[in-house]
XYZ file of C-alpha atoms in Angstrom:
562
model
C -43.576 59.413 223.028
C -46.346 58.604 220.554
C -49.726 57.328 221.693
C -52.156 55.403 219.507
C -54.719 58.166 219.849
C -52.177 60.651 218.489
C -51.926 58.809 215.165
C -53.853 60.509 212.360
C -54.318 59.032 208.899
C -53.328 61.586 206.308
C -55.627 61.914 203.304
C -54.350 60.616 199.999
C -54.008 62.863 196.983
C -57.183 61.363 195.533
C -59.082 62.001 198.759
C -57.848 65.579 198.834
C -58.947 66.116 195.239
C -62.382 64.622 195.956
C -62.767 66.840 199.012
C -61.893 69.964 197.044
C -64.287 69.120 194.228
C -67.372 67.359 195.636
C -70.056 66.359 193.105
C -72.641 68.997 192.329
C -76.295 68.633 193.289
C -75.765 66.993 196.654
C -77.860 67.959 199.690
C -78.009 67.309 203.398
C -79.963 64.189 202.559
C -76.941 62.885 200.662
C -74.811 63.348 203.771
C -77.247 61.120 205.650
C -77.209 58.265 203.134
C -73.449 58.575 202.592
C -72.885 58.281 206.342
C -75.174 55.261 206.576
C -73.378 53.575 203.682
C -70.023 54.340 205.287
C -71.193 52.641 208.482
C -72.018 49.499 206.527
C -75.737 49.948 205.940
C -77.191 48.156 202.940
C -80.938 48.385 203.684
C -83.250 51.040 205.134
C -86.932 50.944 206.096
C -89.486 53.712 206.326
C -92.127 55.942 204.788
C -91.664 59.267 202.984
C -93.314 62.477 204.147
C -93.202 66.148 203.197
C -90.372 67.231 205.464
C -88.345 64.070 204.725
C -88.468 64.298 200.931
C -84.892 65.569 200.733
C -83.751 62.432 202.524
C -85.764 60.125 200.279
C -84.573 61.927 197.154
C -81.005 61.229 198.257
C -81.812 57.508 198.400
C -82.299 57.665 194.629
C -78.636 58.627 194.263
C -77.376 55.919 196.622
C -76.901 52.165 196.522
C -78.993 51.623 199.646
C -81.956 49.268 199.332
C -85.189 50.902 200.434
C -88.064 48.833 201.849
C -91.172 50.985 202.147
C -94.001 49.846 204.397
C -97.502 51.277 204.571
C -97.629 52.347 208.228
C -94.772 53.857 210.221
C -95.333 51.555 213.194
C -95.066 48.543 210.909
C -91.902 49.960 209.379
C -90.523 50.160 212.916
C -91.389 46.521 213.570
C -89.698 45.514 210.301
C -86.548 47.446 211.240
C -86.661 45.881 214.714
C -86.657 42.362 213.251
C -83.933 43.224 210.748
C -81.786 44.463 213.635
C -82.469 41.340 215.701
C -81.616 39.023 212.816
C -78.479 40.785 211.560
C -77.103 42.395 214.712
C -76.813 45.637 212.724
C -78.417 48.972 213.487
C -81.431 49.044 211.172
C -82.172 52.541 209.793
C -85.808 53.659 209.994
C -86.538 56.797 207.963
C -89.553 58.826 209.083
C -91.239 62.137 208.523
C -92.155 64.755 211.103
C -95.023 64.810 213.584
C -97.715 62.203 212.845
C -95.301 59.992 210.910
C -92.739 60.060 213.693
C -95.284 59.584 216.473
C -96.876 56.604 214.745
C -93.595 54.705 215.230
C -93.592 55.039 219.015
C -95.110 51.639 219.836
C -92.573 49.891 217.611
C -89.703 51.781 219.220
C -91.008 50.812 222.665
C -90.888 47.148 221.627
C -87.359 47.600 220.261
C -86.306 49.179 223.549
C -87.862 46.403 225.634
C -86.278 43.699 223.459
C -82.908 45.468 222.969
C -83.271 45.599 219.189
C -80.892 48.058 217.462
C -83.031 50.485 215.439
C -81.580 53.738 214.092
C -84.606 56.023 213.663
C -83.914 59.117 211.573
C -86.737 61.637 211.417
C -87.152 64.935 209.659
C -88.165 68.054 211.544
C -89.966 71.261 210.654
C -87.686 73.950 209.129
C -85.055 75.359 211.462
C -86.867 78.713 211.683
C -89.821 77.006 213.381
C -87.874 75.176 216.086
C -87.962 76.205 219.717
C -91.629 75.703 220.520
C -92.747 79.054 219.152
C -95.917 77.656 217.547
C -95.288 79.011 214.050
C -97.963 76.809 212.551
C -95.822 74.620 210.327
C -97.437 71.433 209.075
C -96.704 68.544 211.504
C -95.295 70.984 214.082
C -94.749 69.783 217.649
C -93.478 72.080 220.420
C -90.796 69.524 221.284
C -90.758 66.435 219.084
C -87.781 64.928 220.893
C -89.693 64.906 224.181
C -92.075 62.284 222.806
C -89.174 59.895 222.230
C -86.771 60.645 225.050
C -88.410 58.242 227.506
C -88.620 55.465 224.895
C -85.283 55.315 223.054
C -81.733 54.843 224.344
C -80.470 58.203 223.142
C -81.570 61.293 221.211
C -79.307 63.035 218.701
C -80.226 66.417 217.234
C -78.900 67.978 214.051
C -79.168 71.667 213.262
C -76.485 72.085 210.572
C -75.214 69.896 207.769
C -71.755 69.575 209.287
C -73.326 67.839 212.295
C -74.939 65.063 210.246
C -72.072 62.524 209.919
C -71.046 62.717 213.573
C -74.603 62.654 214.930
C -75.497 59.551 212.910
C -72.229 57.832 213.818
C -72.829 58.568 217.505
C -76.377 57.224 217.239
C -75.141 54.094 215.451
C -72.604 53.485 218.216
C -75.260 53.978 220.867
C -77.688 51.561 219.200
C -75.061 48.808 219.073
C -73.492 49.300 222.499
C -74.852 46.745 224.979
C -77.663 46.759 225.724
C -78.708 47.259 222.112
C -81.686 49.481 221.549
C -83.437 52.092 219.415
C -82.002 55.578 219.028
C -83.464 58.795 217.645
C -81.940 61.317 215.213
C -83.879 64.318 213.903
C -82.888 66.702 211.136
C -84.815 69.819 209.987
C -86.338 69.896 206.523
C -84.197 72.786 205.272
C -80.997 71.082 206.428
C -81.957 68.005 204.417
C -82.903 69.865 201.244
C -80.227 72.561 201.054
C -77.310 71.955 198.717
C -74.046 71.154 200.447
C -70.384 71.815 199.741
C -69.303 69.352 202.421
C -67.150 66.592 200.870
C -68.606 63.158 200.259
C -68.615 61.145 203.499
C -66.115 58.324 203.079
C -65.234 57.278 206.632
C -67.732 55.497 208.825
C -66.141 53.509 211.619
C -68.174 53.780 214.814
C -67.231 50.952 217.126
C -69.642 50.086 219.949
C -68.199 50.255 223.433
C -67.545 46.933 225.124
C -69.056 46.210 228.519
C -66.874 43.662 230.344
C -67.618 42.488 233.896
C -65.663 43.870 236.809
C -63.009 41.252 237.746
C -63.719 41.269 241.480
C -67.391 40.525 240.772
C -66.461 37.747 238.355
C -64.232 36.222 241.013
C -67.013 36.210 243.617
C -69.584 34.859 241.168
C -67.214 32.092 240.098
C -66.582 31.176 243.734
C -70.309 30.947 244.462
C -70.999 28.839 241.383
C -68.018 26.555 241.969
C -69.298 25.720 245.439
C -72.983 25.478 244.630
C -74.767 22.196 245.295
C -77.925 23.004 243.292
C -77.017 25.720 240.754
C -79.547 26.818 238.144
C -79.539 29.365 235.327
C -82.179 31.693 233.919
C -81.158 32.829 230.416
C -82.810 35.919 228.967
C -82.832 37.845 225.726
C -79.447 39.356 226.527
C -77.856 35.970 225.787
C -79.458 35.914 222.338
C -78.546 39.543 221.509
C -74.948 38.944 222.615
C -74.696 35.750 220.524
C -73.602 33.961 223.681
C -75.590 30.716 223.461
C -72.461 28.604 222.958
C -70.801 30.032 226.055
C -73.973 29.559 228.074
C -74.131 25.901 227.098
C -70.472 25.350 227.970
C -70.909 26.903 231.415
C -74.144 25.015 232.126
C -72.554 21.694 231.213
C -69.472 22.408 233.296
C -71.574 23.335 236.325
C -74.267 20.728 235.612
C -76.710 23.592 236.057
C -80.261 23.282 234.654
C -81.226 26.167 232.344
C -84.611 27.774 231.770
C -84.952 30.432 229.071
C -87.209 33.442 229.388
C -89.713 34.153 226.633
C -87.345 36.763 225.204
C -84.456 34.331 225.543
C -86.023 31.504 223.519
C -83.264 29.574 221.762
C -80.526 30.635 224.160
C -80.228 26.979 225.243
C -81.040 23.807 223.271
C -84.643 22.773 223.905
C -83.963 19.029 224.114
C -80.705 19.214 226.087
C -80.788 17.022 229.251
C -80.279 20.166 231.343
C -82.978 22.166 229.549
C -85.944 23.305 231.629
C -87.281 24.749 228.372
C -89.358 27.911 228.963
C -92.021 26.915 231.476
C -91.649 30.031 233.609
C -95.399 30.541 233.988
C -95.759 27.365 236.036
C -95.561 26.940 239.792
C -93.578 23.695 239.509
C -90.852 25.618 237.675
C -91.022 28.509 240.110
C -90.558 26.092 243.026
C -87.587 24.471 241.274
C -85.839 27.812 240.725
C -86.555 28.969 244.261
C -84.816 25.825 245.542
C -81.516 26.628 243.752
C -78.787 27.497 246.235
C -77.095 29.669 243.575
C -79.154 31.094 240.717
C -77.339 32.700 237.787
C -79.562 35.113 235.846
C -78.015 36.176 232.540
C -79.499 38.853 230.310
C -82.820 39.204 232.131
C -84.292 41.729 234.522
C -86.604 39.078 236.035
C -89.631 41.129 235.085
C -93.302 40.210 235.304
C -93.363 37.286 232.880
C -89.924 35.923 233.808
C -90.848 35.830 237.506
C -94.267 34.143 237.103
C -95.937 37.495 237.714
C -93.626 38.413 240.577
C -94.508 35.314 242.621
C -90.931 34.026 242.333
C -89.092 34.404 245.674
C -85.545 32.959 245.471
C -84.202 31.443 248.674
C -80.601 31.019 247.520
C -77.943 33.449 246.348
C -78.745 35.263 243.077
C -76.092 36.373 240.585
C -77.516 38.731 237.964
C -75.608 39.587 234.774
C -77.333 42.430 232.932
C -76.171 45.017 230.388
C -78.970 47.432 231.313
C -77.780 49.064 234.524
C -81.305 50.050 235.545
C -82.406 46.398 235.645
C -79.705 45.262 238.080
C -81.387 44.176 241.319
C -84.558 45.969 240.240
C -86.667 42.999 241.383
C -84.459 40.874 243.655
C -81.318 41.440 245.752
C -78.378 39.942 243.884
C -74.708 40.052 243.138
C -75.278 42.469 240.277
C -72.776 42.345 237.422
C -73.185 45.122 234.871
C -71.833 43.460 231.734
C -72.538 42.142 228.281
C -73.714 38.538 228.537
C -71.074 37.191 226.170
C -68.158 38.816 227.976
C -69.499 37.847 231.400
C -70.037 34.205 230.452
C -66.561 34.052 228.943
C -65.067 35.494 232.125
C -66.949 32.940 234.244
C -65.801 30.092 232.013
C -62.224 31.197 232.553
C -62.660 31.589 236.321
C -64.891 28.841 237.708
C -63.098 25.903 239.241
C -64.206 22.278 239.257
C -67.771 22.472 240.434
C -69.494 19.969 242.659
C -71.050 17.631 240.128
C -74.793 17.398 240.699
C -75.381 13.881 239.452
C -79.108 14.320 239.966
C -79.405 17.475 237.840
C -80.719 15.759 234.719
C -83.131 13.635 236.768
C -84.418 16.730 238.563
C -84.951 18.463 235.195
C -86.929 15.495 233.913
C -88.943 15.436 237.113
C -90.063 19.048 236.937
C -90.911 18.805 233.233
C -92.937 15.675 233.944
C -94.888 17.537 236.618
C -95.544 20.405 234.224
C -96.763 17.903 231.638
C -99.075 16.235 234.130
C -100.606 19.574 235.081
C -101.311 20.369 231.436
C -102.682 16.892 230.716
C -105.282 17.366 233.451
C -106.661 20.426 231.616
C -107.519 18.673 228.325
C -105.712 21.141 226.061
C -104.936 18.772 223.215
C -106.100 21.223 220.520
C -103.592 23.908 221.511
C -100.743 21.454 222.003
C -101.539 19.795 218.689
C -101.429 23.110 216.831
C -97.939 23.833 218.149
C -96.798 20.363 217.084
C -98.220 20.961 213.606
C -96.449 24.314 213.298
C -93.162 22.815 214.486
C -93.485 19.977 211.976
C -94.204 22.364 209.086
C -91.570 25.003 209.869
C -88.033 24.244 208.590
C -85.548 23.982 211.493
C -83.619 27.192 210.815
C -86.579 29.290 209.708
C -87.366 32.230 211.982
C -90.835 32.733 213.417
C -92.513 35.897 214.679
C -95.455 35.792 217.066
C -98.064 38.425 217.842
C -99.848 38.907 221.160
C -102.394 36.103 220.793
C -103.311 32.921 222.666
C -101.298 30.611 220.443
C -98.256 32.843 220.960
C -98.699 32.718 224.728
C -98.594 28.958 224.414
C -95.522 29.168 222.207
C -93.637 31.257 224.771
C -93.672 28.272 227.102
C -94.137 25.263 224.829
C -92.590 25.894 221.387
C -89.160 24.522 220.481
C -87.414 27.294 218.465
C -84.759 24.858 217.185
C -81.970 27.371 217.065
C -80.664 30.591 218.543
C -82.248 33.847 217.358
C -85.031 32.040 215.494
C -88.116 32.890 217.584
C -89.289 36.408 218.342
C -92.429 37.971 219.737
C -93.790 41.276 220.990
C -93.641 40.185 224.629
C -91.183 42.955 225.468
C -93.714 45.774 225.307
C -96.808 43.694 224.578
C -98.275 45.668 221.681
C -100.474 44.200 218.957
C -99.515 43.968 215.309
C -95.871 42.941 215.601
C -95.684 39.556 213.895
C -96.321 40.148 210.196
C -94.323 43.362 209.614
C -91.498 41.957 211.749
C -91.488 38.793 209.649
C -91.178 40.978 206.545
C -88.081 42.619 208.030
C -86.594 39.205 208.778
C -87.253 38.060 205.203
C -85.403 41.122 203.931
C -82.489 40.290 206.241
C -82.202 36.693 205.012
C -84.251 35.568 202.003
C -82.780 32.041 202.032
C -85.275 30.690 204.599
C -89.050 31.048 204.663
C -90.313 33.116 207.594
C -93.443 32.403 209.623
C -95.683 35.045 211.202
C -98.440 34.044 213.656
C -101.278 36.441 214.529
C -104.792 36.410 215.858
C -107.505 38.069 213.807
C -107.375 41.177 216.004
C -103.627 41.610 215.672
C -103.767 40.774 211.971
C -105.937 43.807 211.277
C -103.122 46.042 212.524
C -100.854 44.910 209.692
C -103.198 43.985 206.878
C -101.906 46.828 204.689
C -98.480 45.201 204.670
C -99.798 42.467 202.390
C -99.102 45.079 199.733
C -95.514 45.381 200.969
C -95.068 41.610 200.978
C -96.320 41.416 197.404
C -94.386 44.451 196.175
C -91.041 43.062 197.350
C -92.029 39.398 196.905
C -90.974 38.584 200.464
C -90.862 34.952 201.534
C -93.267 35.151 204.487
C -96.160 32.864 205.390
C -98.746 34.477 207.673
C -100.792 32.167 209.877
C -103.910 33.977 211.123
C -105.823 32.256 213.930
C -109.363 33.627 213.596
C -111.342 33.327 216.829
C -113.708 36.227 216.254
C -112.096 38.878 218.385
C -109.454 39.606 220.994
C -109.415 36.049 222.327
C -107.107 36.433 225.301
C -108.857 39.598 226.490
C -112.187 37.811 226.120
C -110.837 35.048 228.364
C -109.351 37.449 230.900
C -112.522 39.528 231.186
C -114.805 36.519 231.393
C -112.712 35.038 234.190
C -112.510 38.335 236.076
C -115.953 39.871 235.491
C -118.176 37.089 234.247
C -118.522 38.496 230.745
C -116.416 40.312 228.159
C -116.862 43.810 226.724
C -115.324 45.249 223.569
C -113.620 42.028 222.546
C -115.822 40.860 219.659
C -114.782 41.910 216.159
C -116.254 42.001 212.700
C -113.557 40.574 210.455
C -113.013 40.465 206.726
C -112.743 37.281 204.716
C -108.984 37.016 205.233
C -108.552 34.559 202.358
C -110.364 36.768 199.858
C -108.636 39.872 201.203
C -105.170 38.327 200.824
C -105.990 37.196 197.305
C -107.093 40.736 196.430
C -103.485 41.783 197.147
C -102.250 39.033 194.850
C -101.133 36.909 197.819
C -102.165 33.222 197.695
C -104.220 32.142 200.689
C -105.936 29.066 202.067
C -108.362 28.242 204.856
C -107.217 25.342 206.996
C -108.336 23.202 209.946
C -106.491 21.839 212.988
C -106.359 18.453 211.249
C -104.824 19.810 208.017
C -102.707 22.646 209.429
C -99.378 20.819 209.207
C -99.917 19.944 205.531
C -101.325 23.326 204.490
C -98.684 25.290 206.386
C -95.822 23.188 205.046
C -97.091 23.719 201.499
C -97.331 27.488 201.980
C -93.867 27.692 203.533
C -92.455 25.604 200.697
C -93.590 27.962 197.954
C -91.644 31.169 197.271
C -93.140 34.573 197.995
C -95.803 35.644 200.472
C -98.775 33.504 201.495
C -101.576 33.470 204.063
C -103.055 30.514 205.962
C -106.248 31.173 207.943
C -107.189 28.865 210.820
C -110.674 29.400 212.321
C -110.315 28.175 215.913
C -111.169 29.222 219.466
C -108.270 28.402 221.781
C -107.827 28.331 225.551
C -104.883 29.213 227.735
C -103.527 26.766 230.269
C -104.518 27.635 233.817
C -102.416 30.247 235.535
C -100.480 29.276 238.664
C -99.761 32.745 240.042
C -103.264 33.604 241.258
C -103.096 31.631 244.472
């Protein structure tokens, strides 16, 4: 009896000849780039360094496109965005020690947002490994230890023959739900030594599927079919799984209102009659969700932001679909279903029976959004709301936007219509500064057919200012909106509210317009009244551009403090 796993493809005569006579001059670095190409890679990000030079030299002999950024952390953000936009594992090539460590904040964001990043780092020569303190440049006693608590998986290489399998395993790990960053490290001498190993031609590494358990699907379907006031919270897992269509079909069948988390922006149409939009940081919304008799949470761990700072206390039955096993029931008791969002939603669509039609669902959605609007109107925040309207008017519907940790972004989490799935991204997963501009560059590399918008404050902008050189070098179609309020605006607001005055929040800034122009990037200074026109003009012209908006903004009042 023959089993599928017993079938082996025999090499052709040409393959045998190529294996017996590999091209001369190849190194371990060539095995890396050949494996990446075999897996379908077309583009890599990174920075060269002494121990990684063998890897970068091999790029010269490959067809891979290399996008070099100026800071490793920014290269990580660019790879993160490329992975989010394409659904592919984005290679990030790094050098040992300081170069590798500088990427940690970006890898933390990729892990929090489930972005597939394939980080490949060099290591000190093999003779120095083991923590013996030999004094090699960039030496760490245990480099892997710095990454083990951040990435999904760590893959070590100590010989050239291990390279193809280690990278393929890492690729598979990065793309198995939940997506995430992975770490591969290869010693300098392994990368630079000549190799007699045949050219890598195979590259299939299929991610493992994560379907829901059928008995759990059956129970969830029963609960939803008999719910009188069902509601849905849709998180980033819906976006990563490309499951927005299935979510909409299930919501319409159940007549279940849907609110998207900040990481799940775009998972459900903003203007749909059942859309609660993203007003999670509002007590009216929290009350509405607490009143659901069955709450379906898909692709979210109901963390701090998604639970209105842990003030959310559901009174009904919770069904939680989550690909990250550690997030199941980590905040609330639930019927926990460990599954990919797409497969789970498909299984529910096939299993739910005719639900009780909640004829008041759309009216209840309108009611809660009206109450949210009334609360905001009482706070006289027309400047902030007007800026978001101007940005939405200027940004083409399918253009992606990337938002840093700044007041306008915090507004956008709740109030901005992304107009499409997988079009709005921010650093809210890990909450680090400096994400928006380098991430937007990665998105522009992934798809140059649409202009990309990055939004930063002046503090966050200074993290990525060097990447204006990258934008110009590769002529990337990114417009960078910098809201200049003279410092770390949100921290200034937090500290003033908590302590009466702020410390360490005021910043000396450059002339951002002149600085951008010194890089050869056109720039303009705008006002709230002219933002829509100036931004639309910048987005409409090819290549990079900068728009600077001097403005001091305020956040809407929090509802979780009592």
